[in-house]
Short mmCIF file of N, CA and C in Angstrom, two decimals:
data_model
loop_
_atom_site.label_atom_id
_atom_site.label_comp_id
_atom_site.label_asym_id
_atom_site.label_seq_id
_atom_site.Cartn_x
_atom_site.Cartn_y
_atom_site.Cartn_z
N MET A 1 0.86 -1.15 0.00
CA MET A 1 0.00 0.00 0.00
C MET A 1 0.91 1.22 0.00
N GLN A 2 0.59 2.23 -0.78
CA GLN A 2 1.40 3.43 -0.87
C GLN A 2 0.48 4.65 -0.86
N GLN A 3 0.84 5.67 -0.10
CA GLN A 3 0.07 6.90 -0.07
C GLN A 3 1.04 8.08 -0.14
N ALA A 4 0.60 9.16 -0.77
CA ALA A 4 1.43 10.36 -0.85
C ALA A 4 0.80 11.48 -0.04
N PHE A 5 1.59 12.15 0.75
CA PHE A 5 1.14 13.27 1.55
C PHE A 5 2.07 14.44 1.29
N ASP A 6 1.61 15.41 0.52
CA ASP A 6 2.36 16.64 0.28
C ASP A 6 3.84 16.36 -0.03
N GLY A 7 4.07 15.50 -0.98
CA GLY A 7 5.44 15.25 -1.42
C GLY A 7 6.17 14.15 -0.68
N VAL A 8 5.57 13.62 0.38
CA VAL A 8 6.20 12.54 1.13
C VAL A 8 5.45 11.25 0.81
N VAL A 9 6.17 10.25 0.40
CA VAL A 9 5.55 8.96 0.08
C VAL A 9 5.70 8.03 1.27
N VAL A 10 4.58 7.49 1.70
CA VAL A 10 4.56 6.55 2.81
C VAL A 10 4.13 5.20 2.24
N ARG A 11 4.98 4.22 2.34
CA ARG A 11 4.67 2.88 1.86
C ARG A 11 4.60 1.96 3.07
N VAL A 12 3.48 1.29 3.22
CA VAL A 12 3.27 0.42 4.37
C VAL A 12 3.18 -1.02 3.88
N ARG A 13 3.99 -1.87 4.45
CA ARG A 13 3.95 -3.29 4.12
C ARG A 13 3.50 -4.02 5.38
N VAL A 14 2.39 -4.71 5.27
CA VAL A 14 1.83 -5.41 6.42
C VAL A 14 2.08 -6.90 6.27
N GLU A 15 2.79 -7.47 7.22
CA GLU A 15 2.98 -8.92 7.24
C GLU A 15 1.73 -9.56 7.83
N ARG A 16 1.25 -10.59 7.22
CA ARG A 16 0.06 -11.27 7.71
C ARG A 16 0.44 -12.43 8.61
N TRP A 17 1.19 -12.13 9.63
CA TRP A 17 1.62 -13.14 10.58
C TRP A 17 0.59 -13.19 11.70
N CYS A 18 -0.07 -14.30 11.87
CA CYS A 18 -1.12 -14.36 12.89
C CYS A 18 -0.86 -15.49 13.88
N ALA A 19 0.37 -15.66 14.29
CA ALA A 19 0.72 -16.74 15.22
C ALA A 19 -0.06 -16.62 16.52
N ALA A 20 -0.15 -15.43 17.08
CA ALA A 20 -0.85 -15.26 18.35
C ALA A 20 -2.32 -15.59 18.21
N ALA A 21 -2.92 -15.19 17.11
CA ALA A 21 -4.34 -15.48 16.89
C ALA A 21 -4.55 -16.99 16.74
N ARG A 22 -3.66 -17.66 16.00
CA ARG A 22 -3.78 -19.11 15.83
C ARG A 22 -3.61 -19.81 17.18
N ALA A 23 -2.62 -19.38 17.96
CA ALA A 23 -2.38 -19.99 19.27
C ALA A 23 -3.57 -19.73 20.20
N ALA A 24 -4.13 -18.53 20.16
CA ALA A 24 -5.28 -18.20 21.00
C ALA A 24 -6.48 -19.08 20.66
N ALA A 25 -6.60 -19.46 19.39
CA ALA A 25 -7.70 -20.32 18.95
C ALA A 25 -7.40 -21.79 19.18
N GLY A 26 -6.20 -22.11 19.69
CA GLY A 26 -5.83 -23.49 19.93
C GLY A 26 -5.36 -24.22 18.69
N LEU A 27 -5.03 -23.47 17.65
CA LEU A 27 -4.56 -24.06 16.39
C LEU A 27 -3.04 -24.18 16.38
N PRO A 28 -2.52 -25.12 15.62
CA PRO A 28 -1.05 -25.24 15.54
C PRO A 28 -0.44 -24.09 14.75
N LEU A 29 0.82 -23.84 15.03
CA LEU A 29 1.59 -22.85 14.27
C LEU A 29 2.33 -23.60 13.17
N HIS A 30 2.35 -23.03 11.99
CA HIS A 30 2.99 -23.68 10.85
C HIS A 30 4.35 -23.03 10.58
N PHE A 31 5.37 -23.85 10.49
CA PHE A 31 6.70 -23.39 10.13
C PHE A 31 6.98 -23.83 8.71
N ASN A 32 6.85 -22.92 7.79
CA ASN A 32 7.21 -23.21 6.40
C ASN A 32 8.73 -23.22 6.32
N GLY A 33 9.29 -24.37 5.94
CA GLY A 33 10.74 -24.44 5.80
C GLY A 33 11.48 -24.29 7.10
N GLY A 34 10.86 -24.64 8.21
CA GLY A 34 11.54 -24.60 9.50
C GLY A 34 11.43 -23.29 10.25
N GLY A 35 10.80 -22.28 9.67
CA GLY A 35 10.65 -21.01 10.36
C GLY A 35 11.93 -20.20 10.44
N HIS A 36 12.85 -20.47 9.52
CA HIS A 36 14.14 -19.76 9.55
C HIS A 36 14.12 -18.44 8.78
N GLN A 37 13.00 -18.16 8.11
CA GLN A 37 12.89 -16.89 7.39
C GLN A 37 12.94 -15.74 8.40
N VAL A 38 13.48 -14.63 7.97
CA VAL A 38 13.57 -13.48 8.88
C VAL A 38 12.72 -12.32 8.34
N ARG A 39 12.24 -11.54 9.27
CA ARG A 39 11.48 -10.33 8.96
C ARG A 39 11.92 -9.25 9.94
N ASP A 40 11.60 -8.03 9.61
CA ASP A 40 11.85 -6.90 10.50
C ASP A 40 10.50 -6.54 11.12
N PHE A 41 10.22 -7.09 12.30
CA PHE A 41 8.93 -6.86 12.95
C PHE A 41 8.97 -5.53 13.68
N VAL A 42 8.02 -4.66 13.33
CA VAL A 42 7.94 -3.33 13.93
C VAL A 42 6.54 -3.17 14.50
N HIS A 43 6.45 -2.76 15.74
CA HIS A 43 5.15 -2.57 16.38
C HIS A 43 4.41 -1.43 15.69
N VAL A 44 3.10 -1.56 15.61
CA VAL A 44 2.27 -0.57 14.92
C VAL A 44 2.43 0.82 15.53
N ASP A 45 2.61 0.90 16.84
CA ASP A 45 2.81 2.22 17.47
C ASP A 45 4.10 2.87 16.97
N ASP A 46 5.15 2.07 16.79
CA ASP A 46 6.41 2.60 16.26
C ASP A 46 6.26 2.99 14.79
N ILE A 47 5.50 2.21 14.03
CA ILE A 47 5.27 2.57 12.62
C ILE A 47 4.55 3.92 12.54
N ALA A 48 3.53 4.10 13.37
CA ALA A 48 2.80 5.37 13.38
C ALA A 48 3.71 6.53 13.78
N GLU A 49 4.50 6.32 14.83
CA GLU A 49 5.43 7.37 15.28
C GLU A 49 6.43 7.73 14.19
N GLY A 50 7.02 6.72 13.57
CA GLY A 50 8.00 6.97 12.52
C GLY A 50 7.39 7.66 11.31
N ALA A 51 6.19 7.23 10.92
CA ALA A 51 5.52 7.86 9.77
C ALA A 51 5.20 9.32 10.06
N LEU A 52 4.71 9.60 11.26
CA LEU A 52 4.42 10.99 11.62
C LEU A 52 5.68 11.85 11.64
N ARG A 53 6.74 11.30 12.15
CA ARG A 53 8.01 12.04 12.16
C ARG A 53 8.48 12.33 10.72
N ALA A 54 8.37 11.32 9.86
CA ALA A 54 8.80 11.50 8.47
C ALA A 54 7.91 12.52 7.76
N LEU A 55 6.63 12.52 8.07
CA LEU A 55 5.70 13.44 7.41
C LEU A 55 5.88 14.89 7.87
N THR A 56 6.38 15.08 9.08
CA THR A 56 6.46 16.43 9.64
C THR A 56 7.88 16.98 9.71
N ASP A 57 8.87 16.17 9.35
CA ASP A 57 10.25 16.63 9.39
C ASP A 57 10.68 17.03 7.98
N SER A 58 11.05 18.28 7.81
CA SER A 58 11.40 18.78 6.47
C SER A 58 12.61 18.07 5.87
N THR A 59 13.47 17.50 6.70
CA THR A 59 14.64 16.80 6.15
C THR A 59 14.24 15.52 5.42
N ALA A 60 13.03 15.01 5.71
CA ALA A 60 12.56 13.78 5.06
C ALA A 60 11.72 14.09 3.81
N ASP A 61 11.50 15.38 3.50
CA ASP A 61 10.67 15.75 2.35
C ASP A 61 11.21 15.12 1.07
N ARG A 62 10.34 14.42 0.37
CA ARG A 62 10.64 13.75 -0.90
C ARG A 62 11.74 12.69 -0.79
N ARG A 63 11.89 12.12 0.38
CA ARG A 63 12.88 11.07 0.62
C ARG A 63 12.15 9.78 0.94
N THR A 64 12.75 8.67 0.59
CA THR A 64 12.22 7.37 0.99
C THR A 64 12.94 6.97 2.26
N VAL A 65 12.19 6.84 3.33
CA VAL A 65 12.76 6.52 4.64
C VAL A 65 12.14 5.21 5.12
N ASN A 66 12.97 4.20 5.30
CA ASN A 66 12.48 2.94 5.86
C ASN A 66 12.19 3.12 7.34
N ILE A 67 11.03 2.65 7.76
CA ILE A 67 10.71 2.62 9.18
C ILE A 67 10.85 1.16 9.61
N GLY A 68 11.82 0.88 10.42
CA GLY A 68 12.06 -0.49 10.85
C GLY A 68 13.00 -0.51 12.02
N THR A 69 13.23 -1.72 12.52
CA THR A 69 14.15 -1.87 13.65
C THR A 69 15.58 -2.08 13.18
N GLY A 70 15.71 -2.59 11.93
CA GLY A 70 17.03 -2.93 11.43
C GLY A 70 17.54 -4.24 11.99
N ARG A 71 16.67 -4.97 12.72
CA ARG A 71 17.07 -6.24 13.33
C ARG A 71 16.25 -7.38 12.72
N PRO A 72 16.92 -8.34 12.11
CA PRO A 72 16.20 -9.49 11.57
C PRO A 72 15.75 -10.42 12.70
N THR A 73 14.51 -10.87 12.63
CA THR A 73 13.96 -11.79 13.63
C THR A 73 13.35 -12.97 12.88
N THR A 74 13.70 -14.18 13.28
CA THR A 74 13.15 -15.35 12.59
C THR A 74 11.69 -15.56 12.97
N ILE A 75 10.98 -16.19 12.04
CA ILE A 75 9.59 -16.56 12.29
C ILE A 75 9.54 -17.51 13.50
N ARG A 76 10.51 -18.39 13.60
CA ARG A 76 10.58 -19.33 14.73
C ARG A 76 10.68 -18.58 16.05
N THR A 77 11.46 -17.51 16.10
CA THR A 77 11.59 -16.72 17.32
C THR A 77 10.24 -16.14 17.73
N VAL A 78 9.51 -15.59 16.77
CA VAL A 78 8.18 -15.03 17.08
C VAL A 78 7.27 -16.13 17.61
N ALA A 79 7.28 -17.29 16.96
CA ALA A 79 6.44 -18.41 17.40
C ALA A 79 6.83 -18.85 18.82
N ASP A 80 8.11 -18.87 19.12
CA ASP A 80 8.55 -19.23 20.47
C ASP A 80 8.03 -18.22 21.49
N LEU A 81 8.08 -16.94 21.14
CA LEU A 81 7.57 -15.90 22.04
C LEU A 81 6.07 -16.08 22.26
N VAL A 82 5.34 -16.36 21.20
CA VAL A 82 3.89 -16.57 21.30
C VAL A 82 3.60 -17.81 22.15
N SER A 83 4.35 -18.88 21.92
CA SER A 83 4.13 -20.14 22.64
C SER A 83 4.31 -19.99 24.15
N ARG A 84 5.15 -19.07 24.57
CA ARG A 84 5.32 -18.83 26.02
C ARG A 84 4.02 -18.35 26.66
N HIS A 85 3.21 -17.66 25.88
CA HIS A 85 1.94 -17.14 26.39
C HIS A 85 0.80 -18.16 26.25
N PHE A 86 0.98 -19.14 25.39
CA PHE A 86 -0.04 -20.17 25.15
C PHE A 86 0.63 -21.55 25.25
N PRO A 87 0.90 -22.01 26.50
CA PRO A 87 1.55 -23.30 26.69
C PRO A 87 0.76 -24.41 25.98
N GLY A 88 1.49 -25.34 25.43
CA GLY A 88 0.85 -26.45 24.73
C GLY A 88 0.60 -26.19 23.26
N THR A 89 1.00 -25.02 22.79
CA THR A 89 0.83 -24.71 21.37
C THR A 89 1.64 -25.69 20.54
N ARG A 90 0.97 -26.32 19.58
CA ARG A 90 1.66 -27.27 18.71
C ARG A 90 2.29 -26.54 17.53
N VAL A 91 3.37 -27.12 17.04
CA VAL A 91 4.06 -26.58 15.86
C VAL A 91 4.07 -27.66 14.79
N VAL A 92 3.73 -27.28 13.58
CA VAL A 92 3.72 -28.21 12.45
C VAL A 92 4.75 -27.71 11.44
N GLU A 93 5.69 -28.57 11.12
CA GLU A 93 6.71 -28.23 10.12
C GLU A 93 6.14 -28.54 8.74
N THR A 94 6.18 -27.57 7.86
CA THR A 94 5.68 -27.73 6.49
C THR A 94 6.77 -27.31 5.52
N PRO A 95 6.70 -27.80 4.28
CA PRO A 95 7.73 -27.40 3.31
C PRO A 95 7.64 -25.90 2.98
N MET A 96 8.75 -25.35 2.60
CA MET A 96 8.80 -23.95 2.20
C MET A 96 8.07 -23.81 0.85
N PRO A 97 7.06 -22.92 0.79
CA PRO A 97 6.38 -22.72 -0.48
C PRO A 97 7.32 -22.13 -1.53
N PRO A 98 7.15 -22.51 -2.79
CA PRO A 98 7.99 -21.93 -3.84
C PRO A 98 7.85 -20.41 -3.85
N GLY A 99 8.97 -19.73 -3.92
CA GLY A 99 8.96 -18.26 -3.99
C GLY A 99 8.85 -17.56 -2.65
N ASP A 100 8.71 -18.32 -1.55
CA ASP A 100 8.64 -17.68 -0.23
C ASP A 100 10.01 -17.08 0.07
N PRO A 101 10.08 -15.77 0.30
CA PRO A 101 11.39 -15.16 0.51
C PRO A 101 11.99 -15.55 1.86
N LEU A 102 13.31 -15.65 1.88
CA LEU A 102 13.99 -15.90 3.15
C LEU A 102 13.93 -14.67 4.04
N GLY A 103 13.68 -13.52 3.43
CA GLY A 103 13.41 -12.31 4.21
C GLY A 103 14.58 -11.37 4.29
N GLY A 104 14.47 -10.45 5.22
CA GLY A 104 15.47 -9.42 5.42
C GLY A 104 14.97 -8.44 6.46
N CYS A 105 15.70 -7.37 6.59
CA CYS A 105 15.27 -6.33 7.52
C CYS A 105 15.56 -4.97 6.90
N ALA A 106 14.91 -3.98 7.45
CA ALA A 106 15.00 -2.62 6.91
C ALA A 106 16.38 -2.02 7.17
N GLY A 107 16.88 -1.30 6.18
CA GLY A 107 18.05 -0.46 6.39
C GLY A 107 17.58 0.82 7.06
N THR A 108 18.07 1.08 8.26
CA THR A 108 17.52 2.19 9.05
C THR A 108 18.49 3.36 9.26
N THR A 109 19.62 3.33 8.60
CA THR A 109 20.61 4.39 8.78
C THR A 109 20.02 5.76 8.42
N LEU A 110 19.33 5.85 7.29
CA LEU A 110 18.75 7.13 6.87
C LEU A 110 17.67 7.59 7.86
N MET A 111 16.85 6.67 8.31
CA MET A 111 15.81 7.00 9.29
C MET A 111 16.43 7.61 10.55
N GLN A 112 17.47 6.96 11.05
CA GLN A 112 18.11 7.45 12.26
C GLN A 112 18.79 8.79 12.04
N ARG A 113 19.41 8.96 10.86
CA ARG A 113 20.12 10.21 10.58
C ARG A 113 19.14 11.37 10.38
N LEU A 114 18.10 11.16 9.56
CA LEU A 114 17.17 12.25 9.26
C LEU A 114 16.23 12.56 10.41
N LEU A 115 15.70 11.51 11.04
CA LEU A 115 14.66 11.71 12.05
C LEU A 115 15.21 11.71 13.47
N GLY A 116 16.47 11.27 13.63
CA GLY A 116 17.05 11.21 14.97
C GLY A 116 16.23 10.31 15.89
N TRP A 117 15.72 9.24 15.33
CA TRP A 117 14.78 8.39 16.05
C TRP A 117 14.93 6.95 15.62
N GLN A 118 14.53 6.05 16.49
CA GLN A 118 14.41 4.64 16.12
C GLN A 118 13.30 4.02 16.96
N PRO A 119 12.69 2.93 16.47
CA PRO A 119 11.61 2.28 17.21
C PRO A 119 12.06 1.88 18.61
N THR A 120 11.11 1.89 19.53
CA THR A 120 11.44 1.60 20.93
C THR A 120 10.81 0.33 21.47
N ILE A 121 9.81 -0.22 20.78
CA ILE A 121 9.09 -1.38 21.29
C ILE A 121 9.77 -2.65 20.77
N THR A 122 10.28 -3.46 21.67
CA THR A 122 10.99 -4.68 21.29
C THR A 122 10.00 -5.73 20.78
N ILE A 123 10.50 -6.73 20.09
CA ILE A 123 9.65 -7.81 19.60
C ILE A 123 9.01 -8.54 20.79
N GLU A 124 9.75 -8.72 21.87
CA GLU A 124 9.20 -9.39 23.05
C GLU A 124 8.03 -8.61 23.63
N ASP A 125 8.21 -7.30 23.77
CA ASP A 125 7.15 -6.46 24.32
C ASP A 125 5.97 -6.38 23.34
N GLY A 126 6.27 -6.28 22.06
CA GLY A 126 5.20 -6.21 21.06
C GLY A 126 4.33 -7.45 21.06
N VAL A 127 4.96 -8.62 21.13
CA VAL A 127 4.19 -9.88 21.18
C VAL A 127 3.38 -9.92 22.48
N ALA A 128 3.98 -9.56 23.59
CA ALA A 128 3.27 -9.57 24.87
C ALA A 128 2.07 -8.63 24.84
N ARG A 129 2.22 -7.46 24.27
CA ARG A 129 1.10 -6.51 24.15
C ARG A 129 -0.03 -7.09 23.29
N TYR A 130 0.36 -7.69 22.17
CA TYR A 130 -0.64 -8.25 21.27
C TYR A 130 -1.38 -9.41 21.93
N VAL A 131 -0.65 -10.29 22.61
CA VAL A 131 -1.27 -11.42 23.29
C VAL A 131 -2.22 -10.92 24.37
N ARG A 132 -1.78 -9.93 25.15
CA ARG A 132 -2.63 -9.36 26.20
C ARG A 132 -3.92 -8.80 25.58
N TRP A 133 -3.79 -8.10 24.46
CA TRP A 133 -4.96 -7.55 23.78
C TRP A 133 -5.88 -8.68 23.30
N MET A 134 -5.28 -9.74 22.72
CA MET A 134 -6.08 -10.87 22.24
C MET A 134 -6.86 -11.51 23.40
N LYS A 135 -6.22 -11.64 24.56
CA LYS A 135 -6.87 -12.28 25.70
C LYS A 135 -8.01 -11.43 26.26
N TYR A 136 -7.85 -10.10 26.22
CA TYR A 136 -8.88 -9.21 26.74
C TYR A 136 -9.93 -8.84 25.70
N THR A 137 -9.68 -9.21 24.46
CA THR A 137 -10.59 -8.87 23.37
C THR A 137 -10.87 -10.13 22.54
N PRO A 138 -11.50 -11.14 23.14
CA PRO A 138 -11.69 -12.40 22.41
C PRO A 138 -12.53 -12.25 21.15
N ALA A 139 -13.37 -11.24 21.08
CA ALA A 139 -14.18 -11.02 19.88
C ALA A 139 -13.32 -10.61 18.69
N ALA A 140 -12.06 -10.24 18.95
CA ALA A 140 -11.17 -9.82 17.87
C ALA A 140 -10.70 -11.01 17.04
N LEU A 141 -10.85 -12.22 17.58
CA LEU A 141 -10.45 -13.41 16.83
C LEU A 141 -11.36 -13.54 15.62
N PRO A 142 -10.81 -13.51 14.41
CA PRO A 142 -11.65 -13.54 13.21
C PRO A 142 -12.53 -14.79 13.13
N GLY A 143 -13.73 -14.61 12.60
CA GLY A 143 -14.67 -15.71 12.47
C GLY A 143 -14.11 -16.89 11.69
N TRP A 144 -13.35 -16.61 10.61
CA TRP A 144 -12.79 -17.70 9.81
C TRP A 144 -11.80 -18.53 10.62
N LEU A 145 -11.10 -17.88 11.56
CA LEU A 145 -10.15 -18.60 12.39
C LEU A 145 -10.89 -19.43 13.44
N ARG A 146 -11.98 -18.87 13.96
CA ARG A 146 -12.83 -19.63 14.89
C ARG A 146 -13.40 -20.87 14.21
N GLN A 147 -13.82 -20.69 12.97
CA GLN A 147 -14.36 -21.83 12.23
C GLN A 147 -13.29 -22.91 12.04
N GLU A 148 -12.09 -22.48 11.67
CA GLU A 148 -11.01 -23.44 11.49
C GLU A 148 -10.74 -24.21 12.79
N ALA A 149 -10.89 -23.53 13.90
CA ALA A 149 -10.64 -24.14 15.21
C ALA A 149 -11.86 -24.90 15.72
N GLY A 150 -12.98 -24.78 15.01
CA GLY A 150 -14.21 -25.45 15.46
C GLY A 150 -14.89 -24.75 16.61
N GLN A 151 -14.59 -23.45 16.78
CA GLN A 151 -15.21 -22.66 17.84
C GLN A 151 -16.44 -21.96 17.29
N ARG A 152 -17.27 -21.49 18.19
CA ARG A 152 -18.45 -20.73 17.79
C ARG A 152 -18.04 -19.34 17.36
N ALA A 153 -18.50 -18.92 16.19
CA ALA A 153 -18.13 -17.60 15.65
C ALA A 153 -18.85 -16.49 16.33
#
């Protein structure tokens, strides 16, 4: 998704990782290719903060600024963090789908130089916040996931 605001382009890439939701529904977590792929997981609050800084800082005008942590985190690490909150979560190893990228992380040097800022919410804290929200907001579990788990929608 890409949006332009007065000369500043904001591109948002949303990973559809729903390990916590699957674990909350009692479903197994799937590791495609062992879960060794890496991503740069950034909490939504940090994405919002970084985007606002980029939109309001004149040094970022007409520049492409990656908002990220700059730290690669494996899918397996995220699943392990989620599993700590949902003991007994099963893991199913599946083959790596053709074309599934091994991943990467954002280059954040320009972000830090222009905005004088970097994300503050760690992956551990981000997962814990999301799990806490899932537990206090059970209606947030999507109906299709409830159906897959055999729960009442």
